[in-house]
Short mmCIF file of C-alpha atoms and ligand atoms in Angstrom, two decimals:
data_model
loop_
_atom_site.label_atom_id
_atom_site.label_comp_id
_atom_site.label_asym_id
_atom_site.label_seq_id
_atom_site.Cartn_x
_atom_site.Cartn_y
_atom_site.Cartn_z
CA MET L 42 141.11 41.25 122.06
CA THR L 43 140.32 37.73 120.97
CA SER L 44 137.37 35.56 121.81
CA ASN L 45 136.72 32.11 120.53
CA LEU L 46 133.14 31.81 121.62
CA SER L 47 131.25 28.85 122.94
CA PRO L 48 128.39 30.60 124.76
CA THR L 49 125.19 28.89 125.86
CA VAL L 50 123.19 31.63 124.11
CA MET L 51 124.42 32.47 120.65
CA ALA L 52 123.82 35.96 119.25
CA ALA L 53 122.74 36.39 115.64
CA ILE L 54 122.02 39.19 113.21
CA THR L 55 118.30 38.81 112.57
CA GLY L 56 117.68 41.86 110.37
CA VAL L 57 119.44 44.59 108.45
CA HIS L 58 118.54 47.83 106.76
CA ALA L 59 120.42 50.86 105.46
CA TRP L 60 119.91 54.29 104.04
CA VAL L 61 121.98 56.54 101.81
CA PRO L 62 120.99 60.06 100.74
CA PRO L 63 119.67 60.31 97.16
CA HIS L 64 122.12 63.02 96.01
CA VAL L 65 124.92 61.46 93.91
CA VAL L 66 128.28 63.23 93.59
CA THR L 67 130.47 61.84 90.81
CA ASN L 68 134.23 62.14 90.53
CA GLN L 69 133.62 64.56 87.69
CA ASP L 70 131.46 66.70 90.02
CA LEU L 71 134.38 66.88 92.46
CA THR L 72 136.60 68.56 89.89
CA ARG L 73 134.65 71.72 90.76
CA TYR L 74 136.32 71.69 94.19
CA ILE L 75 139.67 69.90 93.78
CA ASP L 76 142.32 69.42 91.12
CA THR L 77 141.67 65.80 90.18
CA THR L 78 140.30 63.44 87.52
CA ASP L 79 137.82 60.57 87.45
CA GLU L 80 140.61 58.31 86.17
CA TRP L 81 143.00 59.16 89.06
CA ILE L 82 140.36 58.64 91.74
CA TYR L 83 139.07 55.39 90.23
CA THR L 84 142.53 53.91 89.69
CA ARG L 85 143.78 54.77 93.19
CA SER L 86 140.63 53.99 95.18
CA GLY L 87 137.95 52.23 93.08
CA ILE L 88 135.48 55.05 93.75
CA ARG L 89 133.24 56.43 90.98
CA GLU L 90 130.66 58.31 93.03
CA ARG L 91 129.41 58.87 96.57
CA ARG L 92 126.26 60.22 98.29
CA TRP L 93 126.11 63.56 100.04
CA LEU L 94 123.43 64.67 102.49
CA GLN L 95 122.43 68.02 101.06
CA ASP L 96 120.10 69.33 103.75
CA ASP L 97 122.26 71.23 106.27
CA SER L 98 119.64 70.77 108.97
CA LEU L 99 120.18 66.97 108.94
CA ALA L 100 122.93 65.06 110.73
CA SER L 101 124.26 61.53 111.36
CA SER L 102 121.27 60.76 113.60
CA ASP L 103 118.92 61.39 110.67
CA LEU L 104 120.83 58.90 108.52
CA GLY L 105 120.63 56.41 111.41
CA VAL L 106 116.93 57.08 111.96
CA GLU L 107 116.13 56.13 108.35
CA ALA L 108 118.13 52.90 108.67
CA VAL L 109 116.55 51.91 112.01
CA LYS L 110 113.01 52.80 110.91
CA GLY L 111 113.43 50.58 107.84
CA LEU L 112 114.81 47.79 110.01
CA LEU L 113 111.84 47.95 112.40
CA ALA L 114 109.36 48.01 109.50
CA LYS L 115 110.97 44.92 107.97
CA LYS L 116 110.91 43.09 111.29
CA GLY L 117 107.36 44.21 112.16
CA MET L 118 108.73 45.54 115.45
CA SER L 119 107.73 48.53 117.56
CA PRO L 120 110.50 50.94 118.62
CA LEU L 121 109.43 50.11 122.17
CA ASP L 122 110.75 46.56 121.64
CA ILE L 123 114.38 47.73 121.45
CA ASP L 124 116.45 47.19 124.62
CA LEU L 125 119.69 48.86 123.54
CA ILE L 126 120.87 51.10 120.69
CA ILE L 127 124.60 51.32 120.04
CA CYS L 128 125.42 54.06 117.57
CA CYS L 129 128.85 53.64 116.00
CA THR L 130 129.90 56.98 114.57
CA ALA L 131 132.88 59.22 113.90
CA THR L 132 130.59 62.17 113.20
CA PRO L 133 128.19 62.42 116.16
CA ASP L 134 125.51 65.12 115.91
CA MET L 135 127.21 66.78 118.91
CA LEU L 136 130.00 65.80 121.31
CA PHE L 137 127.20 65.04 123.74
CA PRO L 138 124.52 63.84 124.21
CA ALA L 139 125.14 60.58 122.38
CA THR L 140 123.75 60.29 118.86
CA ALA L 141 122.16 57.00 120.02
CA ASN L 142 120.03 59.04 122.46
CA ILE L 143 118.99 61.38 119.66
CA ILE L 144 118.05 58.43 117.44
CA SER L 145 116.08 56.85 120.32
CA ASP L 146 114.11 60.05 120.82
CA LYS L 147 113.42 60.58 117.12
CA ILE L 148 112.09 57.04 116.61
CA GLY L 149 110.34 56.75 119.99
CA ALA L 150 112.50 53.93 121.39
CA HIS L 151 111.57 54.94 124.92
CA ASN L 152 112.54 51.61 126.51
CA ALA L 153 116.01 51.55 125.01
CA VAL L 154 119.32 52.34 126.67
CA GLY L 155 121.61 54.06 124.20
CA TYR L 156 125.19 55.13 123.80
CA ASP L 157 127.78 55.87 121.13
CA LEU L 158 130.85 53.90 120.27
CA SER L 159 133.91 55.52 118.72
CA ALA L 160 136.28 53.29 116.78
CA ALA L 161 136.41 55.12 113.44
CA CYS L 162 136.10 52.80 110.44
CA SER L 163 136.13 49.68 112.65
CA GLY L 164 133.29 51.05 114.76
CA PHE L 165 130.60 48.78 113.36
CA LEU L 166 132.64 45.66 114.15
CA TYR L 167 133.36 46.93 117.67
CA GLY L 168 129.64 47.69 118.11
CA LEU L 169 128.61 44.28 116.82
CA SER L 170 131.08 42.72 119.24
CA THR L 171 129.54 44.65 122.17
CA ALA L 172 126.01 43.70 121.10
CA THR L 173 127.06 40.05 120.86
CA ALA L 174 128.43 40.08 124.41
CA PHE L 175 125.26 41.65 125.83
CA VAL L 176 122.99 39.17 124.04
CA GLU L 177 125.11 36.19 125.06
CA SER L 178 125.15 37.31 128.68
CA GLY L 179 121.38 37.77 128.71
CA ARG L 180 121.73 41.43 129.73
CA PHE L 181 119.85 42.65 126.63
CA ARG L 182 117.79 40.65 124.13
CA ARG L 183 117.13 43.06 121.28
CA VAL L 184 120.09 45.22 120.40
CA VAL L 185 120.22 47.57 117.43
CA VAL L 186 123.71 48.40 116.17
CA VAL L 187 123.71 51.48 113.94
CA GLY L 188 126.69 52.62 111.88
CA ALA L 189 125.99 56.21 110.82
CA ASP L 190 128.25 58.91 109.45
CA LYS L 191 127.67 62.25 107.82
CA MET L 192 131.25 62.35 106.54
CA THR L 193 130.54 65.53 104.57
CA SER L 194 130.50 67.36 107.92
CA ILE L 195 134.27 66.77 108.28
CA ILE L 196 135.49 66.54 104.67
CA ASN L 197 137.97 69.28 103.77
CA LEU L 198 137.02 70.26 100.23
CA GLU L 199 140.37 72.04 99.93
CA ASP L 200 142.32 68.79 100.45
CA ARG L 201 142.42 66.77 97.27
CA ALA L 202 144.10 63.84 99.04
CA THR L 203 141.00 63.09 101.18
CA ALA L 204 137.97 64.93 99.75
CA PHE L 205 137.12 62.22 97.21
CA LEU L 206 137.24 59.28 99.61
CA PHE L 207 134.16 59.66 101.76
CA GLY L 208 130.38 59.59 101.49
CA ASP L 209 127.36 59.83 103.79
CA GLY L 210 125.29 56.82 104.80
CA ALA L 211 124.05 54.55 107.57
CA GLY L 212 123.21 50.91 108.17
CA ALA L 213 121.62 49.11 111.11
CA VAL L 214 121.37 45.50 112.24
CA LEU L 215 119.26 43.80 114.88
CA VAL L 216 121.13 41.38 117.14
CA GLU L 217 119.08 38.84 119.10
CA PRO L 218 119.50 35.37 120.62
CA SER L 219 119.76 32.89 117.77
CA VAL L 220 116.78 30.60 117.26
CA ASN L 221 118.74 28.11 115.16
CA GLU L 222 122.34 26.89 115.12
CA PHE L 223 123.62 29.97 113.25
CA GLY L 224 124.98 33.24 114.55
CA ILE L 225 128.10 35.17 115.50
CA ARG L 226 130.86 32.62 115.96
CA ASP L 227 134.15 34.40 116.50
CA ILE L 228 135.45 37.91 117.07
CA LEU L 229 138.97 39.27 116.67
CA LEU L 230 139.52 42.96 117.51
CA LYS L 231 142.76 44.91 117.60
CA SER L 232 143.87 48.46 118.28
CA ASP L 233 147.13 50.40 118.38
CA GLY L 234 146.95 53.99 119.61
CA SER L 235 150.30 54.90 118.10
CA GLY L 236 148.39 55.07 114.80
CA ARG L 237 146.49 58.12 116.07
CA HIS L 238 148.99 60.45 114.40
CA TYR L 239 148.00 59.45 110.88
CA LEU L 240 144.20 59.71 110.77
CA TYR L 241 142.37 62.15 113.01
CA GLN L 242 140.18 65.19 113.45
CA LYS L 243 142.33 67.48 115.56
CA GLY L 244 139.91 70.23 116.56
CA GLY L 245 136.70 70.27 118.57
CA GLY L 246 137.70 68.00 121.46
CA SER L 247 139.15 68.90 124.86
CA LEU L 248 142.68 69.18 123.45
CA ARG L 249 141.84 71.75 120.81
CA PRO L 250 138.41 73.26 121.57
CA ALA L 251 136.93 75.40 118.81
CA SER L 252 138.63 78.77 118.48
CA HIS L 253 139.37 81.19 115.68
CA GLU L 254 142.75 79.51 115.38
CA THR L 255 141.37 75.97 115.02
CA VAL L 256 138.89 77.17 112.42
CA ASP L 257 141.54 79.11 110.49
CA ASN L 258 143.82 76.05 110.56
CA ARG L 259 140.97 73.84 109.30
CA GLU L 260 141.40 71.56 112.32
CA HIS L 261 137.72 70.61 112.36
CA PHE L 262 138.15 68.50 109.25
CA LEU L 263 139.43 64.97 108.88
CA HIS L 264 143.18 64.70 108.29
CA GLN L 265 144.82 61.58 106.86
CA GLU L 266 148.33 60.64 105.85
CA GLY L 267 147.05 58.39 103.13
CA LYS L 268 150.20 56.44 102.24
CA THR L 269 150.95 55.53 105.87
CA VAL L 270 147.37 54.51 106.61
CA PHE L 271 147.28 52.50 103.39
CA LYS L 272 150.41 50.58 104.40
CA PHE L 273 148.97 49.58 107.78
CA ALA L 274 145.45 48.95 106.43
CA VAL L 275 146.52 46.72 103.58
CA THR L 276 148.34 44.32 105.91
CA GLY L 277 146.14 44.80 109.01
CA MET L 278 142.82 44.01 107.37
CA ALA L 279 144.22 41.09 105.39
CA ASP L 280 145.95 39.67 108.50
CA VAL L 281 142.83 39.59 110.70
CA ALA L 282 140.64 38.09 107.99
CA ALA L 283 143.23 35.36 107.37
CA GLU L 284 143.75 34.78 111.12
CA ILE L 285 140.06 34.34 111.92
CA MET L 286 139.71 31.88 109.05
CA GLU L 287 142.80 29.92 110.10
CA ARG L 288 141.93 29.62 113.78
CA ASN L 289 138.45 28.34 112.87
CA GLN L 290 139.78 25.96 110.19
CA LEU L 291 137.78 27.78 107.52
CA LYS L 292 139.06 27.14 104.01
CA PRO L 293 138.26 29.48 101.11
CA ASP L 294 135.62 27.01 99.88
CA ASP L 295 133.86 27.22 103.27
CA VAL L 296 133.45 31.00 103.05
CA ALA L 297 130.39 32.31 101.21
CA TRP L 298 131.18 36.03 101.50
CA LEU L 299 133.92 38.42 102.51
CA VAL L 300 132.32 41.65 103.80
CA PRO L 301 135.13 44.20 103.88
CA HIS L 302 135.15 47.79 105.06
CA GLN L 303 135.09 49.92 101.90
CA ALA L 304 138.07 52.30 102.19
CA ASN L 305 140.00 51.47 99.05
CA LYS L 306 139.43 48.78 96.40
CA ARG L 307 143.15 47.94 96.51
CA ILE L 308 142.91 47.17 100.26
CA ILE L 309 139.82 45.02 99.59
CA ASP L 310 141.68 43.14 96.84
CA ALA L 311 144.67 42.50 99.12
CA THR L 312 142.36 41.09 101.81
CA ARG L 313 140.59 38.90 99.27
CA ASP L 314 143.95 37.61 97.98
CA ARG L 315 145.18 36.71 101.47
CA ALA L 316 141.89 34.92 102.20
CA GLY L 317 142.20 33.02 98.89
CA LEU L 318 138.74 34.06 97.73
CA PRO L 319 137.47 34.81 94.21
CA GLU L 320 136.05 38.26 93.40
CA SER L 321 132.57 36.72 93.16
CA LYS L 322 132.57 36.15 96.95
CA VAL L 323 133.42 39.71 97.93
CA MET L 324 130.89 42.46 98.63
CA VAL L 325 132.11 45.62 96.92
CA ASN L 326 130.11 48.84 96.58
CA ILE L 327 132.86 51.40 97.13
CA ASP L 328 132.42 52.45 93.49
CA ARG L 329 128.93 53.79 94.34
CA TYR L 330 129.22 55.03 97.93
CA GLY L 331 132.91 55.67 98.68
CA ASN L 332 133.90 55.21 102.31
CA THR L 333 130.88 55.74 104.57
CA THR L 334 133.07 54.91 107.64
CA ASN L 335 130.77 53.16 110.17
CA GLY L 336 128.17 52.54 107.49
CA THR L 337 130.17 50.45 105.02
CA ILE L 338 129.65 46.94 106.40
CA PRO L 339 125.92 47.14 107.26
CA ILE L 340 125.26 48.87 103.91
CA CYS L 341 126.93 45.89 102.19
CA LEU L 342 124.87 43.40 104.24
CA TRP L 343 121.72 45.31 103.29
CA GLU L 344 122.53 45.32 99.57
CA TRP L 345 123.42 41.61 99.51
CA GLU L 346 120.75 40.48 102.03
CA SER L 347 118.54 38.77 99.45
CA GLN L 348 121.49 36.60 98.32
CA LEU L 349 122.38 35.40 101.83
CA LYS L 350 121.27 31.96 102.99
CA PRO L 351 121.07 30.45 106.48
CA GLY L 352 124.42 28.92 107.37
CA ASP L 353 126.45 31.02 104.93
CA ASN L 354 129.86 31.76 106.45
CA LEU L 355 130.58 35.50 106.33
CA ILE L 356 133.93 37.06 107.19
CA LEU L 357 133.59 40.72 108.15
CA ALA L 358 136.80 42.78 108.22
CA ALA L 359 137.70 46.43 108.80
CA PHE L 360 140.61 48.79 109.44
CA GLY L 361 140.43 52.41 110.54
CA GLY L 362 141.59 55.35 112.59
CA GLY L 363 143.07 54.72 116.00
CA PHE L 364 144.40 52.48 114.62
CA THR L 365 141.58 50.00 115.11
CA TRP L 366 140.95 46.86 113.12
CA GLY L 367 139.27 43.50 113.36
CA SER L 368 137.34 40.64 111.86
CA ILE L 369 134.17 38.75 112.75
CA TRP L 370 133.12 35.30 111.56
CA LEU L 371 129.38 34.82 111.54
CA GLN L 372 126.98 32.34 110.06
CA TRP L 373 124.03 34.09 108.43
CA ALA L 374 120.94 33.15 110.40
CA TYR L 375 117.93 33.76 108.15
CA SER L 376 116.67 33.85 104.60
CA THR L 377 114.94 36.89 103.18
CA PRO L 378 111.30 36.26 102.29
O1 UT7 D 9 138.93 53.89 106.20
C1 UT7 D 9 139.94 54.43 106.97
C2 UT7 D 9 141.27 53.98 106.56
N1 UT7 D 9 141.67 54.70 105.39
C3 UT7 D 9 142.25 54.06 104.39
O2 UT7 D 9 142.37 52.87 104.43
C4 UT7 D 9 142.78 54.90 103.24
C5 UT7 D 9 144.22 54.53 102.99
N2 UT7 D 9 144.88 55.32 101.94
C6 UT7 D 9 144.51 55.29 100.65
O3 UT7 D 9 143.53 54.66 100.30
C7 UT7 D 9 145.40 55.97 99.63
O4 UT7 D 9 146.55 56.46 100.28
C8 UT7 D 9 144.72 57.13 98.87
C9 UT7 D 9 143.66 56.58 97.93
C10 UT7 D 9 144.08 58.11 99.85
C11 UT7 D 9 145.74 57.89 98.03
O5 UT7 D 9 146.41 57.01 97.14
P1 UT7 D 9 148.00 56.97 97.07
O6 UT7 D 9 148.34 56.01 96.03
O7 UT7 D 9 148.52 56.71 98.45
O8 UT7 D 9 148.34 58.44 96.57
P2 UT7 D 9 149.28 59.52 97.26
O9 UT7 D 9 148.56 60.17 98.39
O10 UT7 D 9 150.62 58.96 97.55
O11 UT7 D 9 149.42 60.55 96.09
C12 UT7 D 9 150.14 60.24 94.89
C13 UT7 D 9 150.19 61.46 94.00
C14 UT7 D 9 150.76 62.69 94.69
O12 UT7 D 9 151.49 63.42 93.73
P3 UT7 D 9 153.11 63.33 93.67
O13 UT7 D 9 153.57 63.75 95.03
O14 UT7 D 9 153.40 61.89 93.37
O15 UT7 D 9 153.44 64.27 92.58
C15 UT7 D 9 149.54 63.46 95.11
O16 UT7 D 9 149.79 64.85 95.19
O17 UT7 D 9 148.87 61.82 93.59
C16 UT7 D 9 148.60 63.18 93.97
N3 UT7 D 9 147.21 63.28 94.39
C17 UT7 D 9 146.19 63.45 93.52
N4 UT7 D 9 146.16 63.60 92.18
C18 UT7 D 9 144.96 63.75 91.59
C19 UT7 D 9 146.70 63.18 95.64
N5 UT7 D 9 145.36 63.31 95.59
C20 UT7 D 9 145.02 63.48 94.30
C21 UT7 D 9 143.80 63.65 93.62
N6 UT7 D 9 143.81 63.76 92.28
N7 UT7 D 9 142.60 63.65 94.28
#
């Protein structure tokens, strides 16, 4: 899907907030579960530590609730002001109802429509794209896009090839009609379902409902063929970031920030190289949070928010299960007081 936008109403991100659980799990801590070393994990992925939600009674919605509550507080908004909540998640609280509905209820967003969006690690970009279309069309004016994942609910602590990669966390943005000349300028989304064989959670859906067999086979955990996914991700994410820059005549000097999905530092570096950007223009926090799936990009925006200036060109890019991947060019619309 491509869209070179020239709408009459432009959509803009007008606020961001995020939340990660306080409990830090270092690579060294993981050696209690898997045969690994801090050096191996850091060299292969760039990860030093991640956050785990320790309270078993909490779920992805609770991560999302913290992010949205913080966003509303920052904006001085009531939950009743929200028109639509899109929750992008690979780890919904339940298969249904939607985690967005659970978040709405927990925060009291009684006027909001809500639904979930499933596009694995590209989910936040897909959700932001949907929010943009609704705001541009006039259908909804105040859309909250939440990326929330309790990845520890599907991490297989017996699989050393995946257990170290993921962390828990959530981020949320508010998308509204732009009140200046800045906002979401171009969107490039791609998917290829033949990639479904390499990154998936086999059990728990209608194909393999929970049974003794699916539990015994550990089918309710995430499975990844890392090398194959890496090969597609390293070219896919770099390609879309380069393509969106090229088709909008954006040169490296024009770009203030690359905001990449945080799956592997080597994939981030390859994307930065293709875009011709220096390290100083790339948001990287994978060392502290690992891969929070739908949370990575809004968590980055939240951490760098105070450095962003109106008019800054940001290139967002992601690659994930499906396969799904994409890039968004936006011009940051506000300065942080
Ligand atoms: O966000 C969604 C999209 N996901 C991604 O983009 C992730 C893409 N994949 C990756 O990032 C990388 O494939 C990993 C970081 C997951 C793995 O790195 P790799 O360089 O592809 O390693 P590998 O899986 O090929 O494993 C290399 C070796 C193997 O040993 P042999 O067969 O060479 O003897 C593994 O058994 O490293 C071994 N190994 C480990 N050793 C220590 C695998 N996991 C570990 C471990 N600690 N945790």
